[in-house]
């Protein structure tokens, strides 16, 4: 996000060149280049852009461009997968990793097409690390049609773009501060009981929460089962 149009243009041209070098053109298809090919092209330029290389080199240091084996997308396998983005405390790197994974899933779900049932669940914990990604609200609005359930969790309501709430079908609200409690109450409660539920959410006890899903007129209290 901190790169300018000219810098992004150089990356795009390097990406195109990586495919041209493998035999791709408007008239023919070639072989898929390694993910790192465009980075190698940029790095080998006589006068590489220092700003571009600074950002990409940070990603490369964490293995972002390393070749991998296996499925092209997590949607191509039924195995569970954990993607850890908190290995670095650099917020830009966290957003880059999260954005890449989400875009990969987003593109893969369209290639796969509509599904008759939910096949995969995407659970984005600690979502404040990349909650401002514009793709999250868009994905939330479209993913169910393509067989995906999306769960996002964070400690504060303000972490999420307001447009996300128009796409959410189910809410689970734990105790939050007053401003967040009011916002959750406006989303979850009937208009004449917003103040009541704002107080209830704000005063929620440990291991308890308020739950609302489609078809319900008001949130209900819930809690962890004994032993969990």
PDB file of C-alpha atoms in Angstrom:
ATOM      1  CA  UNK A   1       0.000   0.000   0.000  1.00  0.00           C
ATOM      2  CA  UNK A   2       2.929   2.387   0.390  1.00  0.00           C
ATOM      3  CA  UNK A   3       4.148   1.921  -3.191  1.00  0.00           C
ATOM      4  CA  UNK A   4       3.321   4.502  -5.855  1.00  0.00           C
ATOM      5  CA  UNK A   5       1.751   3.948  -9.266  1.00  0.00           C
ATOM      6  CA  UNK A   6       5.111   3.986 -11.042  1.00  0.00           C
ATOM      7  CA  UNK A   7       6.558   1.412  -8.638  1.00  0.00           C
ATOM      8  CA  UNK A   8       3.503  -0.821  -8.963  1.00  0.00           C
ATOM      9  CA  UNK A   9       3.806  -0.458 -12.729  1.00  0.00           C
ATOM     10  CA  UNK A  10       7.366  -1.781 -12.610  1.00  0.00           C
ATOM     11  CA  UNK A  11       6.217  -4.802 -10.613  1.00  0.00           C
ATOM     12  CA  UNK A  12       3.409  -5.446 -13.089  1.00  0.00           C
ATOM     13  CA  UNK A  13       5.797  -5.269 -16.048  1.00  0.00           C
ATOM     14  CA  UNK A  14       8.158  -7.696 -14.317  1.00  0.00           C
ATOM     15  CA  UNK A  15       5.264 -10.086 -13.724  1.00  0.00           C
ATOM     16  CA  UNK A  16       4.333  -9.898 -17.411  1.00  0.00           C
ATOM     17  CA  UNK A  17       7.962 -10.455 -18.401  1.00  0.00           C
ATOM     18  CA  UNK A  18       8.181 -13.554 -16.206  1.00  0.00           C
ATOM     19  CA  UNK A  19       5.348 -15.096 -18.253  1.00  0.00           C
ATOM     20  CA  UNK A  20       6.683 -13.879 -21.604  1.00  0.00           C
ATOM     21  CA  UNK A  21       9.992 -15.569 -20.808  1.00  0.00           C
ATOM     22  CA  UNK A  22       8.081 -18.846 -20.378  1.00  0.00           C
ATOM     23  CA  UNK A  23       6.431 -18.659 -23.803  1.00  0.00           C
ATOM     24  CA  UNK A  24       3.227 -16.789 -23.016  1.00  0.00           C
ATOM     25  CA  UNK A  25       1.702 -14.376 -25.540  1.00  0.00           C
ATOM     26  CA  UNK A  26      -1.726 -13.233 -26.687  1.00  0.00           C
ATOM     27  CA  UNK A  27      -1.766 -16.151 -29.112  1.00  0.00           C
ATOM     28  CA  UNK A  28      -0.189 -18.961 -27.090  1.00  0.00           C
ATOM     29  CA  UNK A  29       0.196 -20.376 -23.598  1.00  0.00           C
ATOM     30  CA  UNK A  30       3.479 -21.320 -22.027  1.00  0.00           C
ATOM     31  CA  UNK A  31       4.552 -22.830 -18.730  1.00  0.00           C
ATOM     32  CA  UNK A  32       3.909 -21.298 -15.312  1.00  0.00           C
ATOM     33  CA  UNK A  33       6.970 -19.380 -14.070  1.00  0.00           C
ATOM     34  CA  UNK A  34       8.212 -19.776 -10.501  1.00  0.00           C
ATOM     35  CA  UNK A  35       6.614 -17.272  -8.151  1.00  0.00           C
ATOM     36  CA  UNK A  36      10.001 -15.657  -7.559  1.00  0.00           C
ATOM     37  CA  UNK A  37      10.693 -15.081 -11.277  1.00  0.00           C
ATOM     38  CA  UNK A  38       9.387 -11.494 -11.348  1.00  0.00           C
ATOM     39  CA  UNK A  39      11.395 -10.664  -8.219  1.00  0.00           C
ATOM     40  CA  UNK A  40      14.534 -12.028  -9.872  1.00  0.00           C
ATOM     41  CA  UNK A  41      13.835  -9.867 -12.929  1.00  0.00           C
ATOM     42  CA  UNK A  42      13.506  -6.723 -10.810  1.00  0.00           C
ATOM     43  CA  UNK A  43      16.607  -7.605  -8.825  1.00  0.00           C
ATOM     44  CA  UNK A  44      18.693  -8.096 -11.976  1.00  0.00           C
ATOM     45  CA  UNK A  45      17.848  -4.702 -13.493  1.00  0.00           C
ATOM     46  CA  UNK A  46      20.780  -2.362 -14.059  1.00  0.00           C
ATOM     47  CA  UNK A  47      19.131   0.333 -11.924  1.00  0.00           C
ATOM     48  CA  UNK A  48      16.513  -1.357  -9.717  1.00  0.00           C
ATOM     49  CA  UNK A  49      14.012   0.876  -7.949  1.00  0.00           C
ATOM     50  CA  UNK A  50      15.257   1.178  -4.357  1.00  0.00           C
ATOM     51  CA  UNK A  51      11.757   1.611  -2.909  1.00  0.00           C
ATOM     52  CA  UNK A  52      10.401  -1.460  -4.688  1.00  0.00           C
ATOM     53  CA  UNK A  53      13.381  -3.602  -3.777  1.00  0.00           C
ATOM     54  CA  UNK A  54      13.269  -2.511  -0.132  1.00  0.00           C
ATOM     55  CA  UNK A  55       9.693  -3.747   0.274  1.00  0.00           C
ATOM     56  CA  UNK A  56      10.100  -6.902  -1.800  1.00  0.00           C
ATOM     57  CA  UNK A  57      13.385  -7.803  -0.119  1.00  0.00           C
ATOM     58  CA  UNK A  58      11.641  -7.702   3.256  1.00  0.00           C
ATOM     59  CA  UNK A  59       9.113 -10.221   1.959  1.00  0.00           C
ATOM     60  CA  UNK A  60      11.851 -12.349   0.410  1.00  0.00           C
ATOM     61  CA  UNK A  61      13.705 -12.493   3.735  1.00  0.00           C
ATOM     62  CA  UNK A  62      10.656 -14.225   5.226  1.00  0.00           C
ATOM     63  CA  UNK A  63      10.443 -16.724   2.372  1.00  0.00           C
ATOM     64  CA  UNK A  64       7.460 -15.070   0.707  1.00  0.00           C
ATOM     65  CA  UNK A  65       8.706 -15.835  -2.802  1.00  0.00           C
ATOM     66  CA  UNK A  66      10.149 -19.267  -2.048  1.00  0.00           C
ATOM     67  CA  UNK A  67       8.966 -22.036  -4.345  1.00  0.00           C
ATOM     68  CA  UNK A  68       6.558 -24.456  -2.693  1.00  0.00           C
ATOM     69  CA  UNK A  69       5.103 -27.815  -3.532  1.00  0.00           C
ATOM     70  CA  UNK A  70       1.507 -28.940  -3.243  1.00  0.00           C
ATOM     71  CA  UNK A  71      -1.836 -27.525  -4.288  1.00  0.00           C
ATOM     72  CA  UNK A  72      -2.094 -24.194  -6.049  1.00  0.00           C
ATOM     73  CA  UNK A  73      -4.860 -23.215  -3.631  1.00  0.00           C
ATOM     74  CA  UNK A  74      -6.021 -24.267  -0.178  1.00  0.00           C
ATOM     75  CA  UNK A  75      -9.420 -24.952  -1.782  1.00  0.00           C
ATOM     76  CA  UNK A  76      -7.848 -27.813  -3.739  1.00  0.00           C
ATOM     77  CA  UNK A  77      -7.343 -29.866  -0.585  1.00  0.00           C
ATOM     78  CA  UNK A  78      -9.480 -31.021   2.332  1.00  0.00           C
ATOM     79  CA  UNK A  79      -6.562 -30.844   4.754  1.00  0.00           C
ATOM     80  CA  UNK A  80      -6.580 -28.221   7.496  1.00  0.00           C
ATOM     81  CA  UNK A  81      -3.974 -25.484   7.108  1.00  0.00           C
ATOM     82  CA  UNK A  82      -2.686 -22.807   9.468  1.00  0.00           C
ATOM     83  CA  UNK A  83      -1.106 -19.687   8.004  1.00  0.00           C
ATOM     84  CA  UNK A  84       0.846 -17.762  10.651  1.00  0.00           C
ATOM     85  CA  UNK A  85       1.284 -14.096   9.823  1.00  0.00           C
ATOM     86  CA  UNK A  86       2.462 -13.008  13.273  1.00  0.00           C
ATOM     87  CA  UNK A  87       5.954 -14.400  12.771  1.00  0.00           C
ATOM     88  CA  UNK A  88       6.930 -10.808  12.041  1.00  0.00           C
ATOM     89  CA  UNK A  89       5.864  -7.714  13.967  1.00  0.00           C
ATOM     90  CA  UNK A  90       6.131  -5.617  10.809  1.00  0.00           C
ATOM     91  CA  UNK A  91       2.546  -4.551  10.066  1.00  0.00           C
ATOM     92  CA  UNK A  92       3.187  -4.063   6.349  1.00  0.00           C
ATOM     93  CA  UNK A  93       4.538  -7.597   6.053  1.00  0.00           C
ATOM     94  CA  UNK A  94       1.573  -8.999   7.973  1.00  0.00           C
ATOM     95  CA  UNK A  95      -0.822  -7.221   5.645  1.00  0.00           C
ATOM     96  CA  UNK A  96       1.109  -8.448   2.597  1.00  0.00           C
ATOM     97  CA  UNK A  97       0.973 -12.083   3.707  1.00  0.00           C
ATOM     98  CA  UNK A  98      -2.694 -11.883   4.705  1.00  0.00           C
ATOM     99  CA  UNK A  99      -3.643 -10.079   1.510  1.00  0.00           C
ATOM    100  CA  UNK A 100      -1.851 -12.634  -0.646  1.00  0.00           C
ATOM    101  CA  UNK A 101      -3.548 -15.609   1.025  1.00  0.00           C
ATOM    102  CA  UNK A 102      -7.004 -14.020   0.899  1.00  0.00           C
ATOM    103  CA  UNK A 103      -6.646 -12.992  -2.755  1.00  0.00           C
ATOM    104  CA  UNK A 104      -5.524 -16.509  -3.620  1.00  0.00           C
ATOM    105  CA  UNK A 105      -8.634 -17.944  -1.936  1.00  0.00           C
ATOM    106  CA  UNK A 106     -10.855 -15.292  -3.516  1.00  0.00           C
ATOM    107  CA  UNK A 107      -9.626 -16.047  -7.028  1.00  0.00           C
ATOM    108  CA  UNK A 108      -9.754 -19.802  -6.437  1.00  0.00           C
ATOM    109  CA  UNK A 109     -13.388 -19.719  -5.329  1.00  0.00           C
ATOM    110  CA  UNK A 110     -14.393 -18.033  -8.598  1.00  0.00           C
ATOM    111  CA  UNK A 111     -12.401 -20.524 -10.663  1.00  0.00           C
ATOM    112  CA  UNK A 112     -14.126 -23.350  -8.790  1.00  0.00           C
ATOM    113  CA  UNK A 113     -17.564 -21.818  -9.268  1.00  0.00           C
ATOM    114  CA  UNK A 114     -20.759 -21.886  -7.154  1.00  0.00           C
ATOM    115  CA  UNK A 115     -21.193 -24.784  -4.733  1.00  0.00           C
ATOM    116  CA  UNK A 116     -24.275 -26.520  -3.358  1.00  0.00           C
ATOM    117  CA  UNK A 117     -22.842 -26.706   0.168  1.00  0.00           C
ATOM    118  CA  UNK A 118     -20.175 -25.240   2.421  1.00  0.00           C
ATOM    119  CA  UNK A 119     -16.913 -27.065   1.684  1.00  0.00           C
ATOM    120  CA  UNK A 120     -14.332 -24.965   3.523  1.00  0.00           C
ATOM    121  CA  UNK A 121     -14.227 -22.572   6.463  1.00  0.00           C
ATOM    122  CA  UNK A 122     -11.778 -19.662   6.554  1.00  0.00           C
ATOM    123  CA  UNK A 123     -11.076 -18.599  10.138  1.00  0.00           C
ATOM    124  CA  UNK A 124      -9.230 -15.294  10.413  1.00  0.00           C
ATOM    125  CA  UNK A 125      -8.185 -14.894  14.056  1.00  0.00           C
ATOM    126  CA  UNK A 126      -6.485 -11.749  15.382  1.00  0.00           C
ATOM    127  CA  UNK A 127      -8.018 -10.046  12.354  1.00  0.00           C
ATOM    128  CA  UNK A 128      -6.956  -6.602  13.553  1.00  0.00           C
ATOM    129  CA  UNK A 129      -3.584  -7.383  11.988  1.00  0.00           C
ATOM    130  CA  UNK A 130      -5.140  -7.039   8.543  1.00  0.00           C
ATOM    131  CA  UNK A 131      -8.789  -6.218   9.161  1.00  0.00           C
ATOM    132  CA  UNK A 132      -8.635  -3.054   7.049  1.00  0.00           C
ATOM    133  CA  UNK A 133      -7.988  -5.045   3.887  1.00  0.00           C
ATOM    134  CA  UNK A 134     -10.679  -3.981   1.437  1.00  0.00           C
ATOM    135  CA  UNK A 135     -11.030  -7.558   0.222  1.00  0.00           C
ATOM    136  CA  UNK A 136     -12.518  -8.822   3.522  1.00  0.00           C
ATOM    137  CA  UNK A 137     -15.958  -7.131   3.185  1.00  0.00           C
ATOM    138  CA  UNK A 138     -16.104  -8.058  -0.505  1.00  0.00           C
ATOM    139  CA  UNK A 139     -15.253 -11.679   0.226  1.00  0.00           C
ATOM    140  CA  UNK A 140     -17.787 -11.818   3.065  1.00  0.00           C
ATOM    141  CA  UNK A 141     -20.551 -10.738   0.687  1.00  0.00           C
ATOM    142  CA  UNK A 142     -19.757 -13.365  -1.954  1.00  0.00           C
ATOM    143  CA  UNK A 143     -18.090 -16.379  -0.355  1.00  0.00           C
ATOM    144  CA  UNK A 144     -21.175 -18.306   0.800  1.00  0.00           C
ATOM    145  CA  UNK A 145     -22.384 -18.743  -2.781  1.00  0.00           C
ATOM    146  CA  UNK A 146     -19.044 -20.367  -3.582  1.00  0.00           C
ATOM    147  CA  UNK A 147     -19.067 -22.818  -0.677  1.00  0.00           C
ATOM    148  CA  UNK A 148     -16.979 -20.882   1.841  1.00  0.00           C
ATOM    149  CA  UNK A 149     -17.734 -19.882   5.417  1.00  0.00           C
ATOM    150  CA  UNK A 150     -15.774 -16.861   6.637  1.00  0.00           C
ATOM    151  CA  UNK A 151     -15.124 -16.250  10.332  1.00  0.00           C
ATOM    152  CA  UNK A 152     -13.291 -13.101  11.450  1.00  0.00           C
ATOM    153  CA  UNK A 153     -12.417 -12.397  15.076  1.00  0.00           C
ATOM    154  CA  UNK A 154     -10.809  -9.419  16.752  1.00  0.00           C
ATOM    155  CA  UNK A 155     -10.722  -7.665  20.105  1.00  0.00           C
ATOM    156  CA  UNK A 156     -12.317  -4.407  18.996  1.00  0.00           C
ATOM    157  CA  UNK A 157     -15.239  -3.646  16.700  1.00  0.00           C
ATOM    158  CA  UNK A 158     -13.433  -0.638  15.247  1.00  0.00           C
ATOM    159  CA  UNK A 159     -10.917  -3.006  13.657  1.00  0.00           C
ATOM    160  CA  UNK A 160     -13.446  -3.840  10.943  1.00  0.00           C
ATOM    161  CA  UNK A 161     -14.673  -1.816   8.002  1.00  0.00           C
ATOM    162  CA  UNK A 162     -18.309  -0.773   8.483  1.00  0.00           C
ATOM    163  CA  UNK A 163     -19.298  -2.393   5.180  1.00  0.00           C
ATOM    164  CA  UNK A 164     -18.399  -5.810   6.621  1.00  0.00           C
ATOM    165  CA  UNK A 165     -21.414  -5.756   8.952  1.00  0.00           C
ATOM    166  CA  UNK A 166     -23.906  -5.744   6.079  1.00  0.00           C
ATOM    167  CA  UNK A 167     -22.594  -9.146   5.000  1.00  0.00           C
ATOM    168  CA  UNK A 168     -22.325 -10.899   8.376  1.00  0.00           C
ATOM    169  CA  UNK A 169     -24.957 -13.567   9.093  1.00  0.00           C
ATOM    170  CA  UNK A 170     -23.945 -14.512  12.649  1.00  0.00           C
ATOM    171  CA  UNK A 171     -22.411 -12.568  15.537  1.00  0.00           C
ATOM    172  CA  UNK A 172     -20.767 -13.647  18.772  1.00  0.00           C
ATOM    173  CA  UNK A 173     -20.020 -10.673  21.023  1.00  0.00           C
ATOM    174  CA  UNK A 174     -17.939 -10.968  24.174  1.00  0.00           C
ATOM    175  CA  UNK A 175     -17.464  -8.160  26.689  1.00  0.00           C
ATOM    176  CA  UNK A 176     -16.163  -5.001  25.040  1.00  0.00           C
ATOM    177  CA  UNK A 177     -15.785  -1.343  25.981  1.00  0.00           C
ATOM    178  CA  UNK A 178     -18.690   1.092  25.947  1.00  0.00           C
ATOM    179  CA  UNK A 179     -18.265   2.428  22.415  1.00  0.00           C
ATOM    180  CA  UNK A 180     -17.925  -1.057  20.923  1.00  0.00           C
ATOM    181  CA  UNK A 181     -20.865  -2.324  23.007  1.00  0.00           C
ATOM    182  CA  UNK A 182     -23.072   0.419  21.587  1.00  0.00           C
ATOM    183  CA  UNK A 183     -22.041  -0.417  18.041  1.00  0.00           C
ATOM    184  CA  UNK A 184     -22.656  -4.147  18.516  1.00  0.00           C
ATOM    185  CA  UNK A 185     -26.018  -3.408  20.117  1.00  0.00           C
ATOM    186  CA  UNK A 186     -27.053  -1.317  17.107  1.00  0.00           C
ATOM    187  CA  UNK A 187     -26.128  -4.221  14.858  1.00  0.00           C
ATOM    188  CA  UNK A 188     -27.607  -7.049  16.936  1.00  0.00           C
ATOM    189  CA  UNK A 189     -30.545  -5.691  18.943  1.00  0.00           C
ATOM    190  CA  UNK A 190     -34.034  -4.389  18.031  1.00  0.00           C
ATOM    191  CA  UNK A 191     -34.050  -0.604  17.667  1.00  0.00           C
ATOM    192  CA  UNK A 192     -36.071  -0.101  20.852  1.00  0.00           C
ATOM    193  CA  UNK A 193     -33.650  -2.175  22.942  1.00  0.00           C
ATOM    194  CA  UNK A 194     -30.263  -0.895  21.782  1.00  0.00           C
ATOM    195  CA  UNK A 195     -29.436   0.790  25.099  1.00  0.00           C
ATOM    196  CA  UNK A 196     -30.464  -2.319  27.052  1.00  0.00           C
ATOM    197  CA  UNK A 197     -28.258  -4.672  25.045  1.00  0.00           C
ATOM    198  CA  UNK A 198     -25.374  -2.209  24.976  1.00  0.00           C
ATOM    199  CA  UNK A 199     -25.334  -2.384  28.787  1.00  0.00           C
ATOM    200  CA  UNK A 200     -25.629  -6.179  28.731  1.00  0.00           C
ATOM    201  CA  UNK A 201     -22.769  -6.602  26.279  1.00  0.00           C
ATOM    202  CA  UNK A 202     -20.601  -4.159  28.210  1.00  0.00           C
ATOM    203  CA  UNK A 203     -21.213  -6.114  31.447  1.00  0.00           C
ATOM    204  CA  UNK A 204     -20.852  -9.637  30.011  1.00  0.00           C
ATOM    205  CA  UNK A 205     -19.112 -12.022  32.387  1.00  0.00           C
ATOM    206  CA  UNK A 206     -16.034 -14.086  31.576  1.00  0.00           C
ATOM    207  CA  UNK A 207     -16.682 -17.134  29.352  1.00  0.00           C
ATOM    208  CA  UNK A 208     -20.075 -15.736  28.337  1.00  0.00           C
ATOM    209  CA  UNK A 209     -21.167 -13.998  25.140  1.00  0.00           C
ATOM    210  CA  UNK A 210     -24.164 -12.771  23.148  1.00  0.00           C
ATOM    211  CA  UNK A 211     -25.123 -14.648  19.993  1.00  0.00           C
ATOM    212  CA  UNK A 212     -27.276 -13.616  17.029  1.00  0.00           C
ATOM    213  CA  UNK A 213     -27.862 -15.284  13.687  1.00  0.00           C
ATOM    214  CA  UNK A 214     -30.281 -14.999  10.776  1.00  0.00           C
ATOM    215  CA  UNK A 215     -33.927 -15.431  11.766  1.00  0.00           C
ATOM    216  CA  UNK A 216     -33.453 -14.338  15.381  1.00  0.00           C
ATOM    217  CA  UNK A 217     -35.169 -11.152  16.592  1.00  0.00           C
ATOM    218  CA  UNK A 218     -32.716 -10.464  19.407  1.00  0.00           C
ATOM    219  CA  UNK A 219     -29.386 -11.842  20.666  1.00  0.00           C
ATOM    220  CA  UNK A 220     -29.347 -14.565  23.294  1.00  0.00           C
ATOM    221  CA  UNK A 221     -26.845 -15.190  26.055  1.00  0.00           C
ATOM    222  CA  UNK A 222     -24.518 -18.144  25.707  1.00  0.00           C
ATOM    223  CA  UNK A 223     -21.536 -19.569  27.563  1.00  0.00           C
ATOM    224  CA  UNK A 224     -18.788 -22.147  27.311  1.00  0.00           C
ATOM    225  CA  UNK A 225     -19.804 -25.648  28.314  1.00  0.00           C
ATOM    226  CA  UNK A 226     -18.311 -26.882  31.599  1.00  0.00           C
ATOM    227  CA  UNK A 227     -14.996 -28.562  31.029  1.00  0.00           C
ATOM    228  CA  UNK A 228     -14.050 -26.611  27.890  1.00  0.00           C
TER     229      UNK A 228
END
